[in-house]
Short mmCIF file of C-alpha atoms in Angstrom, two decimals:
data_model
loop_
_atom_site.label_atom_id
_atom_site.label_comp_id
_atom_site.label_asym_id
_atom_site.label_seq_id
_atom_site.Cartn_x
_atom_site.Cartn_y
_atom_site.Cartn_z
CA GLN A 149 -81.83 -47.49 -76.26
CA VAL A 150 -83.55 -47.40 -79.30
CA GLN A 151 -86.69 -44.82 -79.51
CA LEU A 152 -89.26 -45.26 -82.43
CA VAL A 153 -91.99 -43.98 -83.95
CA GLU A 154 -94.53 -44.89 -86.35
CA SER A 155 -96.50 -42.59 -88.83
CA GLY A 156 -98.79 -43.17 -92.08
CA GLY A 157 -101.94 -44.72 -90.84
CA GLY A 158 -104.23 -43.83 -91.51
CA LEU A 159 -108.67 -44.27 -93.11
CA VAL A 160 -108.48 -46.32 -97.08
CA GLN A 161 -110.70 -48.63 -98.65
CA ALA A 162 -110.68 -52.27 -98.95
CA GLY A 163 -108.44 -52.92 -101.58
CA GLY A 164 -106.17 -50.06 -101.27
CA SER A 165 -102.81 -49.53 -100.15
CA LEU A 166 -101.02 -47.64 -97.66
CA ARG A 167 -97.07 -47.14 -96.18
CA LEU A 168 -96.13 -47.31 -92.42
CA SER A 169 -92.92 -45.96 -91.40
CA CYS A 170 -91.09 -46.70 -88.18
CA ALA A 171 -88.69 -44.29 -87.51
CA ALA A 172 -85.69 -45.39 -84.58
CA SER A 173 -83.13 -43.41 -83.08
CA GLY A 174 -79.86 -44.47 -81.98
CA ARG A 175 -76.91 -45.40 -84.39
CA THR A 176 -77.41 -49.54 -83.54
CA PHE A 177 -80.06 -49.74 -85.87
CA SER A 178 -78.47 -52.03 -88.81
CA SER A 179 -78.21 -54.56 -85.58
CA TYR A 180 -81.75 -54.49 -84.91
CA THR A 181 -84.19 -56.67 -86.02
CA MET A 182 -86.88 -55.43 -86.54
CA GLY A 183 -90.59 -56.09 -86.43
CA TRP A 184 -94.55 -55.11 -87.94
CA PHE A 185 -97.44 -56.49 -84.79
CA CYS A 186 -100.79 -55.77 -84.89
CA GLN A 187 -104.14 -55.45 -81.97
CA ALA A 188 -107.35 -54.73 -83.78
CA PRO A 189 -109.85 -53.52 -80.43
CA GLY A 190 -110.79 -56.90 -78.09
CA LYS A 191 -107.67 -59.28 -79.34
CA GLU A 192 -104.60 -60.00 -78.32
CA ARG A 193 -101.38 -58.18 -80.32
CA GLU A 194 -99.86 -60.70 -82.84
CA PHE A 195 -97.20 -61.27 -85.41
CA VAL A 196 -97.00 -59.62 -88.55
CA GLY A 197 -94.19 -60.13 -89.65
CA VAL A 198 -90.15 -59.00 -89.08
CA ILE A 199 -87.15 -58.71 -91.24
CA SER A 200 -83.65 -59.43 -90.03
CA TRP A 201 -81.10 -57.07 -88.98
CA SER A 202 -78.33 -58.02 -91.65
CA ASP A 203 -79.27 -60.22 -94.10
CA GLY A 204 -82.59 -58.43 -94.49
CA SER A 205 -84.72 -61.51 -94.97
CA THR A 206 -88.16 -61.54 -93.92
CA LEU A 207 -90.83 -63.40 -92.59
CA TYR A 208 -94.82 -62.57 -92.57
CA ALA A 209 -98.10 -63.68 -90.71
CA ASN A 210 -100.46 -66.07 -93.18
CA SER A 211 -102.68 -63.80 -92.62
CA VAL A 212 -100.58 -60.82 -94.78
CA LYS A 213 -98.16 -62.44 -96.66
CA GLY A 214 -98.33 -61.87 -100.69
CA ARG A 215 -99.99 -58.73 -99.37
CA PHE A 216 -97.52 -56.80 -97.44
CA THR A 217 -94.16 -56.96 -97.18
CA ILE A 218 -91.57 -54.80 -95.22
CA SER A 219 -88.05 -52.81 -96.24
CA ARG A 220 -85.58 -51.33 -94.17
CA ASP A 221 -83.13 -47.99 -94.69
CA ASN A 222 -80.97 -48.40 -92.27
CA ALA A 223 -78.90 -45.47 -94.07
CA LYS A 224 -82.08 -43.65 -93.22
CA ASN A 225 -83.05 -45.44 -89.62
CA THR A 226 -86.10 -46.37 -91.20
CA VAL A 227 -87.90 -50.02 -91.44
CA TYR A 228 -91.46 -49.47 -93.74
CA LEU A 229 -94.61 -51.21 -93.89
CA HIS A 230 -96.08 -52.04 -97.18
CA MET A 231 -99.45 -52.95 -96.82
CA ASN A 232 -101.39 -53.54 -100.36
CA THR A 233 -104.87 -54.64 -101.62
CA LEU A 234 -105.63 -54.23 -97.55
CA LYS A 235 -109.19 -56.16 -96.47
CA PRO A 236 -111.79 -54.81 -93.07
CA GLU A 237 -110.01 -57.29 -91.13
CA ASP A 238 -106.25 -55.89 -91.08
CA THR A 239 -107.79 -52.65 -89.09
CA ALA A 240 -105.52 -52.54 -85.79
CA VAL A 241 -102.94 -50.43 -84.46
CA TYR A 242 -99.69 -51.07 -85.40
CA TYR A 243 -96.57 -51.22 -84.17
CA CYS A 244 -92.90 -51.67 -84.59
CA ALA A 245 -90.66 -53.18 -82.04
CA ALA A 246 -86.68 -53.70 -81.99
CA SER A 247 -85.53 -57.20 -81.14
CA THR A 248 -81.40 -58.36 -80.35
CA ALA A 249 -82.94 -61.65 -81.34
CA TRP A 250 -82.73 -63.28 -85.27
CA THR A 251 -85.70 -63.13 -86.38
CA THR A 252 -88.21 -63.93 -84.76
CA ARG A 253 -92.27 -63.68 -84.22
CA ASN A 254 -91.89 -63.80 -80.33
CA GLN A 255 -93.18 -60.56 -78.69
CA ASN A 256 -91.22 -61.14 -75.51
CA LEU A 257 -87.95 -60.93 -77.32
CA TYR A 258 -88.74 -57.47 -78.87
CA ALA A 259 -87.27 -55.06 -76.38
CA TYR A 260 -88.62 -51.77 -77.64
CA TRP A 261 -91.90 -50.32 -79.25
CA GLY A 262 -93.14 -47.79 -80.78
CA GLN A 263 -96.53 -46.42 -79.68
CA GLY A 264 -98.24 -47.28 -82.50
CA THR A 265 -100.41 -45.98 -85.28
CA GLN A 266 -103.85 -46.80 -86.47
CA VAL A 267 -105.00 -48.20 -89.98
CA THR A 268 -108.66 -48.65 -90.36
CA VAL A 269 -109.73 -49.94 -93.64
CA SER A 270 -113.44 -49.59 -94.25
CA SER A 271 -115.84 -52.51 -96.82
#
């Protein structure tokens, strides 16, 4: 069982930066692939990026590639989403999730989810 708690969301101007954190409980955090997803008002939840449990490899959605990066600190049971050059269209609730699968965009393969943190980017 893994419990996830996101933090770090807020209001930021376009072009600004935020760092989201996702703290996990459980002693097996290091064996989970960790993904980030977002859901904008009126839209389906969509993939943002993922970091593998094994070698730290990452995969990103085209919309955030070059602007967002994911890192993890297994000693702290925490994964981060570093968000740079934010745009108004990045406004959404951001969720972290844990999976035992390899790096995957497929939300159905993520068994554990956090409650989400709101990111609002003003123009």
